[in-house]
């Protein structure tokens, strides 16, 4: 079984990817320091997979600790690098922490991996690199725009760093950059899912917590955008679908079929939905009412973005399978499981 190191493997997208890797016949090895995740994720993974997933509690920005893991594990065939901070608002408050963590951990990986002959990297990027795009849907060739937050800037910088490192003499690393749109929902088992610490920043956990009575009401951030109902448009992709894109990416790297050492893919459904559509779909899919009101715009929000998912379909053979309604129903099932 091919060993794949998953940094941030206890996180939201990371944990779902660990499940898909294991079920596709890979041996995932998790590194995580739980700074933004919980140890209970490991027991959720054990319940789903029926076995423990190898795990190392380290900060992947710590080069010596990373070397220790790579030495101890031996023959790691590839790395999927999730470990990063991801809250847009927090990144404005603590920009240096975001650069140190998100850029720093990538630099450490890029320095250490060649020492151990690891030549395959999948990097978690984001549609945030497009900024506020001029045309929709966005293609991988759509020019990136200035990021609206330090978080977004870290993703742009990390992409640039990977390209520059790939162009250096003697480089042997092959990388795939996955630009995620908005991941939502949870594993069908409801044993793993999104675990926001404190008040959720993201829409779906806020919706499920409001429906569960943990929050009084959802504030929809603006209804005066130039969209059909005035609320923002995003491309919401089920997290298990998103996880599966990583398996296709790892396989492509291992097969060495790519014509370029760095490839970029949008990973979204190719469809946009407004915030109001999401709330209404949630209500229909779950039978739960969501108390909401319209508030002011949130600084930094782009009016609308959704993926052109043609390249990921043609090259990686990847298509999403889960509808918005089913994705939202899985988020609700997960919310209910948290109350138990
Ligand atoms: C943003 C980034 C994404 C990044 C993610 C990390 C963009 C286009 N997307 O997602 O790349 O990975 O942050 O967190 O930059 N909303 C409400 N009320 C709420 C919460 C959200 O109305 O209480 C609305 C937002 O205005 C937005 C939508 O719901 O229109 C989705 O918001 P959110 O879940 O925070 O994700 P993005 O901001 O789209």
Short mmCIF file of C-alpha atoms and ligand atoms in Angstrom, two decimals:
data_model
loop_
_atom_site.label_atom_id
_atom_site.label_comp_id
_atom_site.label_asym_id
_atom_site.label_seq_id
_atom_site.Cartn_x
_atom_site.Cartn_y
_atom_site.Cartn_z
CA UNK A 1 0.00 0.00 0.00
CA UNK A 2 1.33 3.39 -0.95
CA UNK A 3 1.85 5.71 2.00
CA UNK A 4 0.51 9.23 1.65
CA UNK A 5 1.33 11.81 4.31
CA UNK A 6 -1.67 14.03 5.09
CA UNK A 7 -0.76 17.26 6.87
CA UNK A 8 -3.75 18.64 8.76
CA UNK A 9 -5.31 15.20 8.43
CA UNK A 10 -7.48 15.74 11.52
CA UNK A 11 -9.07 18.83 9.97
CA UNK A 12 -12.33 19.10 8.08
CA UNK A 13 -11.25 18.37 4.51
CA UNK A 14 -8.19 16.42 5.69
CA UNK A 15 -10.17 13.87 7.69
CA UNK A 16 -12.60 13.19 4.85
CA UNK A 17 -9.67 12.75 2.49
CA UNK A 18 -8.02 10.28 4.87
CA UNK A 19 -11.17 8.13 4.65
CA UNK A 20 -11.22 8.22 0.85
CA UNK A 21 -7.49 7.48 0.63
CA UNK A 22 -7.82 4.45 2.89
CA UNK A 23 -10.86 3.21 0.99
CA UNK A 24 -9.02 3.63 -2.31
CA UNK A 25 -6.22 1.36 -1.08
CA UNK A 26 -3.66 3.94 0.05
CA UNK A 27 -2.14 4.08 3.51
CA UNK A 28 -2.74 7.57 4.88
CA UNK A 29 -0.42 8.85 7.61
CA UNK A 30 -1.75 11.87 9.48
CA UNK A 31 0.23 14.70 10.94
CA UNK A 32 -1.66 17.33 12.91
CA UNK A 33 -1.06 19.36 16.04
CA UNK A 34 -4.77 19.96 16.80
CA UNK A 35 -4.36 23.70 16.91
CA UNK A 36 -7.53 23.97 14.87
CA UNK A 37 -9.00 20.48 15.13
CA UNK A 38 -9.87 17.94 17.78
CA UNK A 39 -8.34 14.65 18.77
CA UNK A 40 -11.81 13.03 18.72
CA UNK A 41 -11.55 13.07 14.91
CA UNK A 42 -9.16 10.13 15.21
CA UNK A 43 -11.81 7.99 16.89
CA UNK A 44 -14.31 9.02 14.21
CA UNK A 45 -11.84 7.81 11.60
CA UNK A 46 -11.36 4.56 13.50
CA UNK A 47 -15.14 3.99 13.59
CA UNK A 48 -15.44 4.53 9.85
CA UNK A 49 -12.37 2.54 8.78
CA UNK A 50 -12.40 -0.15 11.45
CA UNK A 51 -8.75 0.49 12.27
CA UNK A 52 -6.44 3.17 13.55
CA UNK A 53 -4.83 5.54 11.07
CA UNK A 54 -1.12 6.13 11.75
CA UNK A 55 -0.82 9.53 13.36
CA UNK A 56 1.94 11.92 14.50
CA UNK A 57 1.25 14.95 16.66
CA UNK A 58 3.60 17.55 15.23
CA UNK A 59 3.53 21.03 13.74
CA UNK A 60 4.40 20.51 10.10
CA UNK A 61 6.24 23.83 10.13
CA UNK A 62 8.75 22.21 12.51
CA UNK A 63 11.42 20.88 10.15
CA UNK A 64 13.12 18.59 12.67
CA UNK A 65 9.82 17.05 13.75
CA UNK A 66 8.84 16.56 10.12
CA UNK A 67 12.15 14.88 9.37
CA UNK A 68 11.50 12.59 12.35
CA UNK A 69 8.16 11.51 10.90
CA UNK A 70 9.51 10.98 7.39
CA UNK A 71 12.40 8.95 8.81
CA UNK A 72 10.16 6.86 11.05
CA UNK A 73 7.57 6.16 8.37
CA UNK A 74 9.96 5.58 5.45
CA UNK A 75 8.80 5.32 1.83
CA UNK A 76 6.22 8.13 1.81
CA UNK A 77 5.09 8.34 -1.84
CA UNK A 78 3.32 11.66 -1.67
CA UNK A 79 2.04 14.43 0.55
CA UNK A 80 -1.33 16.15 0.66
CA UNK A 81 -0.79 19.45 2.42
CA UNK A 82 -3.90 20.72 4.18
CA UNK A 83 -2.37 22.11 7.38
CA UNK A 84 -3.13 25.84 7.39
CA UNK A 85 -5.21 28.53 9.01
CA UNK A 86 -8.37 29.33 7.02
CA UNK A 87 -10.45 32.06 8.61
CA UNK A 88 -10.61 35.13 6.43
CA UNK A 89 -11.60 37.56 9.22
CA UNK A 90 -9.03 36.22 11.66
CA UNK A 91 -6.33 36.63 9.03
CA UNK A 92 -7.01 40.37 8.99
CA UNK A 93 -6.56 40.46 12.78
CA UNK A 94 -3.46 38.25 12.83
CA UNK A 95 -1.77 38.53 9.44
CA UNK A 96 1.69 37.52 10.63
CA UNK A 97 0.38 34.34 12.21
CA UNK A 98 -1.20 33.47 8.85
CA UNK A 99 1.99 34.10 6.88
CA UNK A 100 4.13 32.27 9.44
CA UNK A 101 1.84 29.25 9.55
CA UNK A 102 0.54 28.94 5.99
CA UNK A 103 3.62 30.05 4.09
CA UNK A 104 6.09 28.79 6.70
CA UNK A 105 4.77 25.24 6.77
CA UNK A 106 4.85 25.03 2.97
CA UNK A 107 8.47 26.24 2.91
CA UNK A 108 9.39 23.63 5.48
CA UNK A 109 7.76 20.91 3.42
CA UNK A 110 9.44 22.03 0.21
CA UNK A 111 12.81 22.03 1.95
CA UNK A 112 12.41 18.71 3.74
CA UNK A 113 10.61 16.52 1.19
CA UNK A 114 13.54 16.31 -1.27
CA UNK A 115 15.80 15.09 1.55
CA UNK A 116 13.60 12.00 1.73
CA UNK A 117 13.04 11.57 -1.99
CA UNK A 118 9.36 12.54 -1.80
CA UNK A 119 8.38 13.82 -5.23
CA UNK A 120 4.60 14.26 -5.15
CA UNK A 121 2.61 17.06 -3.55
CA UNK A 122 -1.07 17.99 -3.60
CA UNK A 123 -1.61 21.50 -2.29
CA UNK A 124 -4.86 22.87 -0.82
CA UNK A 125 -5.50 26.09 -2.61
CA UNK A 126 -8.68 28.10 -2.82
CA UNK A 127 -10.93 29.92 -5.24
CA UNK A 128 -10.05 32.94 -3.14
CA UNK A 129 -6.96 33.32 -5.39
CA UNK A 130 -9.30 34.66 -8.12
CA UNK A 131 -10.34 37.60 -5.93
CA UNK A 132 -13.40 39.27 -7.43
CA UNK A 133 -13.39 37.82 -10.95
CA UNK A 134 -14.37 39.81 -14.04
CA UNK A 135 -16.19 36.90 -15.66
CA UNK A 136 -17.98 33.76 -14.47
CA UNK A 137 -17.55 30.86 -14.22
CA UNK A 138 -13.86 31.04 -13.38
CA UNK A 139 -11.44 28.85 -15.32
CA UNK A 140 -7.96 27.90 -14.15
CA UNK A 141 -6.66 30.42 -16.70
CA UNK A 142 -8.78 33.25 -15.27
CA UNK A 143 -6.28 35.84 -14.02
CA UNK A 144 -5.89 36.01 -10.27
CA UNK A 145 -6.72 39.34 -8.65
CA UNK A 146 -5.35 41.00 -5.54
CA UNK A 147 -6.51 38.97 -2.55
CA UNK A 148 -9.00 40.63 -0.22
CA UNK A 149 -7.40 39.18 2.93
CA UNK A 150 -4.06 37.96 4.25
CA UNK A 151 -5.55 34.45 4.17
CA UNK A 152 -6.17 34.76 0.44
CA UNK A 153 -2.71 36.22 -0.03
CA UNK A 154 -1.14 33.20 1.70
CA UNK A 155 -2.83 30.91 -0.84
CA UNK A 156 -1.59 33.02 -3.76
CA UNK A 157 1.91 33.15 -2.30
CA UNK A 158 1.97 29.41 -1.70
CA UNK A 159 0.95 28.76 -5.32
CA UNK A 160 3.72 31.10 -6.52
CA UNK A 161 6.27 29.46 -4.23
CA UNK A 162 5.40 26.00 -5.58
CA UNK A 163 5.81 27.25 -9.16
CA UNK A 164 9.14 28.94 -8.40
CA UNK A 165 10.47 25.89 -6.54
CA UNK A 166 9.43 23.69 -9.47
CA UNK A 167 11.44 25.88 -11.84
CA UNK A 168 14.66 25.64 -9.83
CA UNK A 169 17.47 23.47 -11.19
CA UNK A 170 17.37 19.92 -9.95
CA UNK A 171 13.75 20.09 -8.85
CA UNK A 172 12.11 16.66 -8.76
CA UNK A 173 8.85 17.60 -7.05
CA UNK A 174 5.62 17.32 -9.05
CA UNK A 175 2.64 19.20 -7.66
CA UNK A 176 -1.08 19.56 -8.17
CA UNK A 177 -2.77 22.68 -6.84
CA UNK A 178 -6.45 22.17 -6.06
CA UNK A 179 -8.47 25.36 -5.87
CA UNK A 180 -11.41 24.49 -3.67
CA UNK A 181 -14.71 26.26 -3.87
CA UNK A 182 -16.96 26.07 -0.75
CA UNK A 183 -16.79 22.66 0.93
CA UNK A 184 -19.88 21.70 2.94
CA UNK A 185 -21.54 18.71 4.55
CA UNK A 186 -20.16 15.69 6.34
CA UNK A 187 -19.40 12.01 5.94
CA UNK A 188 -22.56 9.87 5.59
CA UNK A 189 -21.69 8.08 8.84
CA UNK A 190 -21.86 11.40 10.73
CA UNK A 191 -18.68 10.31 12.54
CA UNK A 192 -16.60 13.13 11.06
CA UNK A 193 -17.61 16.59 9.85
CA UNK A 194 -16.86 20.26 10.23
CA UNK A 195 -15.93 21.20 13.80
CA UNK A 196 -15.84 24.99 14.05
CA UNK A 197 -14.17 26.16 17.25
CA UNK A 198 -16.32 28.93 18.76
CA UNK A 199 -18.71 31.00 16.66
CA UNK A 200 -18.65 29.66 13.08
CA UNK A 201 -17.38 31.96 10.35
CA UNK A 202 -18.69 29.81 7.53
CA UNK A 203 -22.26 29.73 6.36
CA UNK A 204 -23.26 26.10 6.75
CA UNK A 205 -22.16 25.52 10.37
CA UNK A 206 -23.92 28.77 11.23
CA UNK A 207 -27.08 27.53 9.52
CA UNK A 208 -27.02 24.13 11.27
CA UNK A 209 -26.26 25.68 14.68
CA UNK A 210 -29.13 28.13 14.21
CA UNK A 211 -31.53 25.35 13.22
CA UNK A 212 -30.36 23.41 16.28
CA UNK A 213 -31.16 26.38 18.52
CA UNK A 214 -27.52 27.01 19.48
CA UNK A 215 -27.60 30.41 17.75
CA UNK A 216 -30.53 32.76 17.81
CA UNK A 217 -30.42 33.70 14.16
CA UNK A 218 -28.36 33.71 11.03
CA UNK A 219 -27.39 37.07 9.60
CA UNK A 220 -27.24 37.04 5.83
CA UNK A 221 -24.45 39.39 4.86
CA UNK A 222 -26.16 41.69 2.38
CA UNK A 223 -29.00 41.35 -0.12
CA UNK A 224 -28.11 44.25 -2.38
CA UNK A 225 -25.58 42.49 -4.60
CA UNK A 226 -26.08 42.27 -8.33
CA UNK A 227 -27.38 38.66 -8.20
CA UNK A 228 -30.91 37.28 -8.81
CA UNK A 229 -32.01 37.63 -5.16
CA UNK A 230 -29.34 40.11 -4.07
CA UNK A 231 -27.32 37.65 -1.93
CA UNK A 232 -23.84 36.29 -2.69
CA UNK A 233 -23.32 33.38 -5.04
CA UNK A 234 -20.92 30.55 -4.19
CA UNK A 235 -20.18 27.06 -5.47
CA UNK A 236 -20.93 24.63 -2.62
CA UNK A 237 -19.27 21.24 -2.99
CA UNK A 238 -19.84 18.23 -0.76
CA UNK A 239 -16.72 17.54 1.28
CA UNK A 240 -16.66 13.83 0.34
CA UNK A 241 -16.78 14.76 -3.35
CA UNK A 242 -13.96 17.22 -2.71
CA UNK A 243 -11.99 14.55 -0.85
CA UNK A 244 -12.28 12.24 -3.87
CA UNK A 245 -10.64 14.85 -6.09
CA UNK A 246 -7.51 14.40 -3.97
CA UNK A 247 -7.39 10.69 -4.72
CA UNK A 248 -7.55 11.42 -8.45
CA UNK A 249 -4.80 14.03 -8.03
CA UNK A 250 -2.54 11.67 -6.09
CA UNK A 251 -3.06 8.97 -8.67
CA UNK A 252 -2.21 11.35 -11.51
CA UNK A 253 1.00 12.36 -9.75
CA UNK A 254 1.98 8.74 -9.13
CA UNK A 255 1.24 7.83 -12.76
CA UNK A 256 3.41 10.72 -13.99
CA UNK A 257 0.99 11.43 -16.82
CA UNK A 258 0.96 15.21 -16.39
CA UNK A 259 2.73 17.25 -19.07
CA UNK A 260 3.73 19.90 -16.51
CA UNK A 261 5.43 19.64 -13.12
CA UNK A 262 2.77 21.89 -11.58
CA UNK A 263 -0.88 21.57 -12.54
CA UNK A 264 -3.85 23.55 -11.24
CA UNK A 265 -7.47 22.47 -11.01
CA UNK A 266 -10.68 24.12 -9.89
CA UNK A 267 -12.61 21.78 -7.64
CA UNK A 268 -16.23 22.84 -7.53
CA UNK A 269 -19.59 21.67 -8.83
CA UNK A 270 -19.70 24.21 -11.64
CA UNK A 271 -22.95 25.65 -10.25
CA UNK A 272 -23.51 28.74 -8.15
CA UNK A 273 -26.18 29.17 -5.48
CA UNK A 274 -27.18 32.27 -3.57
CA UNK A 275 -27.13 32.38 0.23
CA UNK A 276 -30.94 32.51 0.25
CA UNK A 277 -31.14 29.46 -2.01
CA UNK A 278 -28.87 27.61 0.39
CA UNK A 279 -31.07 28.51 3.37
CA UNK A 280 -34.26 27.54 1.53
CA UNK A 281 -32.74 24.29 0.26
CA UNK A 282 -31.63 23.47 3.80
CA UNK A 283 -35.15 24.07 5.10
CA UNK A 284 -36.68 21.85 2.42
CA UNK A 285 -34.08 19.09 2.80
CA UNK A 286 -34.31 18.88 6.58
CA UNK A 287 -37.75 20.21 7.51
CA UNK A 288 -36.02 22.64 9.90
CA UNK A 289 -36.73 26.37 9.98
CA UNK A 290 -33.77 28.71 9.95
CA UNK A 291 -34.34 32.01 11.70
CA UNK A 292 -32.50 34.67 9.70
CA UNK A 293 -32.35 38.35 9.01
CA UNK A 294 -30.56 40.46 6.44
CA UNK A 295 -27.55 42.36 7.72
CA UNK A 296 -24.88 44.54 6.16
CA UNK A 297 -22.36 43.24 3.67
CA UNK A 298 -19.33 41.45 5.15
CA UNK A 299 -16.11 43.23 4.19
CA UNK A 300 -14.05 41.23 1.72
CA UNK A 301 -16.93 39.11 0.34
CA UNK A 302 -16.96 38.84 -3.44
CA UNK A 303 -20.45 39.13 -4.96
CA UNK A 304 -20.33 35.89 -6.91
CA UNK A 305 -17.94 33.08 -7.78
CA UNK A 306 -18.37 29.57 -9.12
CA UNK A 307 -16.16 27.12 -10.94
CA UNK A 308 -15.77 26.13 -14.51
CA UNK A 309 -15.24 22.46 -13.69
CA UNK A 310 -14.36 21.35 -17.22
CA UNK A 311 -10.62 20.80 -16.71
CA UNK A 312 -10.99 18.75 -13.55
CA UNK A 313 -13.57 16.57 -15.33
CA UNK A 314 -11.54 16.10 -18.50
CA UNK A 315 -8.11 15.65 -16.96
CA UNK A 316 -8.78 14.12 -13.54
CA UNK A 317 -12.02 12.41 -14.54
CA UNK A 318 -13.62 14.06 -11.53
CA UNK A 319 -17.31 14.93 -11.23
CA UNK A 320 -19.26 15.82 -8.13
CA UNK A 321 -22.00 13.36 -7.18
CA UNK A 322 -23.84 14.95 -4.26
CA UNK A 323 -26.66 17.47 -4.69
CA UNK A 324 -26.87 20.65 -2.65
CA UNK A 325 -29.90 19.25 -0.81
CA UNK A 326 -28.11 16.01 0.10
CA UNK A 327 -24.98 17.93 1.10
CA UNK A 328 -27.03 20.12 3.43
CA UNK A 329 -28.91 17.11 4.82
CA UNK A 330 -25.55 15.51 5.67
CA UNK A 331 -24.48 18.71 7.47
CA UNK A 332 -27.69 18.54 9.53
CA UNK A 333 -27.19 14.87 10.38
CA UNK A 334 -23.69 15.75 11.58
CA UNK A 335 -25.03 18.67 13.66
CA UNK A 336 -27.53 16.31 15.31
CA UNK A 337 -24.78 13.80 16.06
CA UNK A 338 -22.78 16.51 17.87
CA UNK A 339 -25.64 17.05 20.31
CA UNK A 340 -25.54 13.41 21.40
C1 LIG B 1 -14.12 32.11 1.86
C2 LIG B 1 -13.26 31.91 0.65
C3 LIG B 1 -12.77 30.51 0.59
C4 LIG B 1 -12.10 30.15 1.89
C5 LIG B 1 -13.11 30.27 2.99
C6 LIG B 1 -12.45 29.93 4.29
C7 LIG B 1 -13.84 33.28 -1.26
C8 LIG B 1 -14.66 33.44 -2.50
N1 LIG B 1 -14.02 32.18 -0.57
O1 LIG B 1 -15.32 31.45 1.60
O2 LIG B 1 -11.84 30.39 -0.43
O3 LIG B 1 -11.57 28.86 1.84
O4 LIG B 1 -13.54 31.61 3.04
O5 LIG B 1 -13.31 30.12 5.36
O6 LIG B 1 -13.03 34.13 -0.91
N2 LIG B 1 -22.60 34.14 4.98
C9 LIG B 1 -23.68 34.76 5.56
N3 LIG B 1 -23.80 34.68 6.92
C10 LIG B 1 -22.91 34.00 7.71
C11 LIG B 1 -21.82 33.36 7.09
C12 LIG B 1 -21.68 33.46 5.71
O7 LIG B 1 -24.50 35.39 4.90
O8 LIG B 1 -23.09 33.99 8.94
C13 LIG B 1 -22.44 34.21 3.51
C14 LIG B 1 -21.20 34.92 3.06
O9 LIG B 1 -21.43 36.31 2.91
C15 LIG B 1 -20.92 34.22 1.74
C16 LIG B 1 -21.46 32.81 1.93
O10 LIG B 1 -22.34 32.88 3.05
O11 LIG B 1 -21.64 34.82 0.71
C17 LIG B 1 -20.39 31.79 2.22
O12 LIG B 1 -19.56 32.29 3.26
P1 LIG B 1 -18.43 31.40 3.95
O13 LIG B 1 -18.97 30.06 4.31
O14 LIG B 1 -17.80 32.22 5.02
O15 LIG B 1 -17.40 31.14 2.78
P2 LIG B 1 -16.70 32.18 1.78
O16 LIG B 1 -16.53 33.50 2.41
O17 LIG B 1 -17.39 32.09 0.47
#
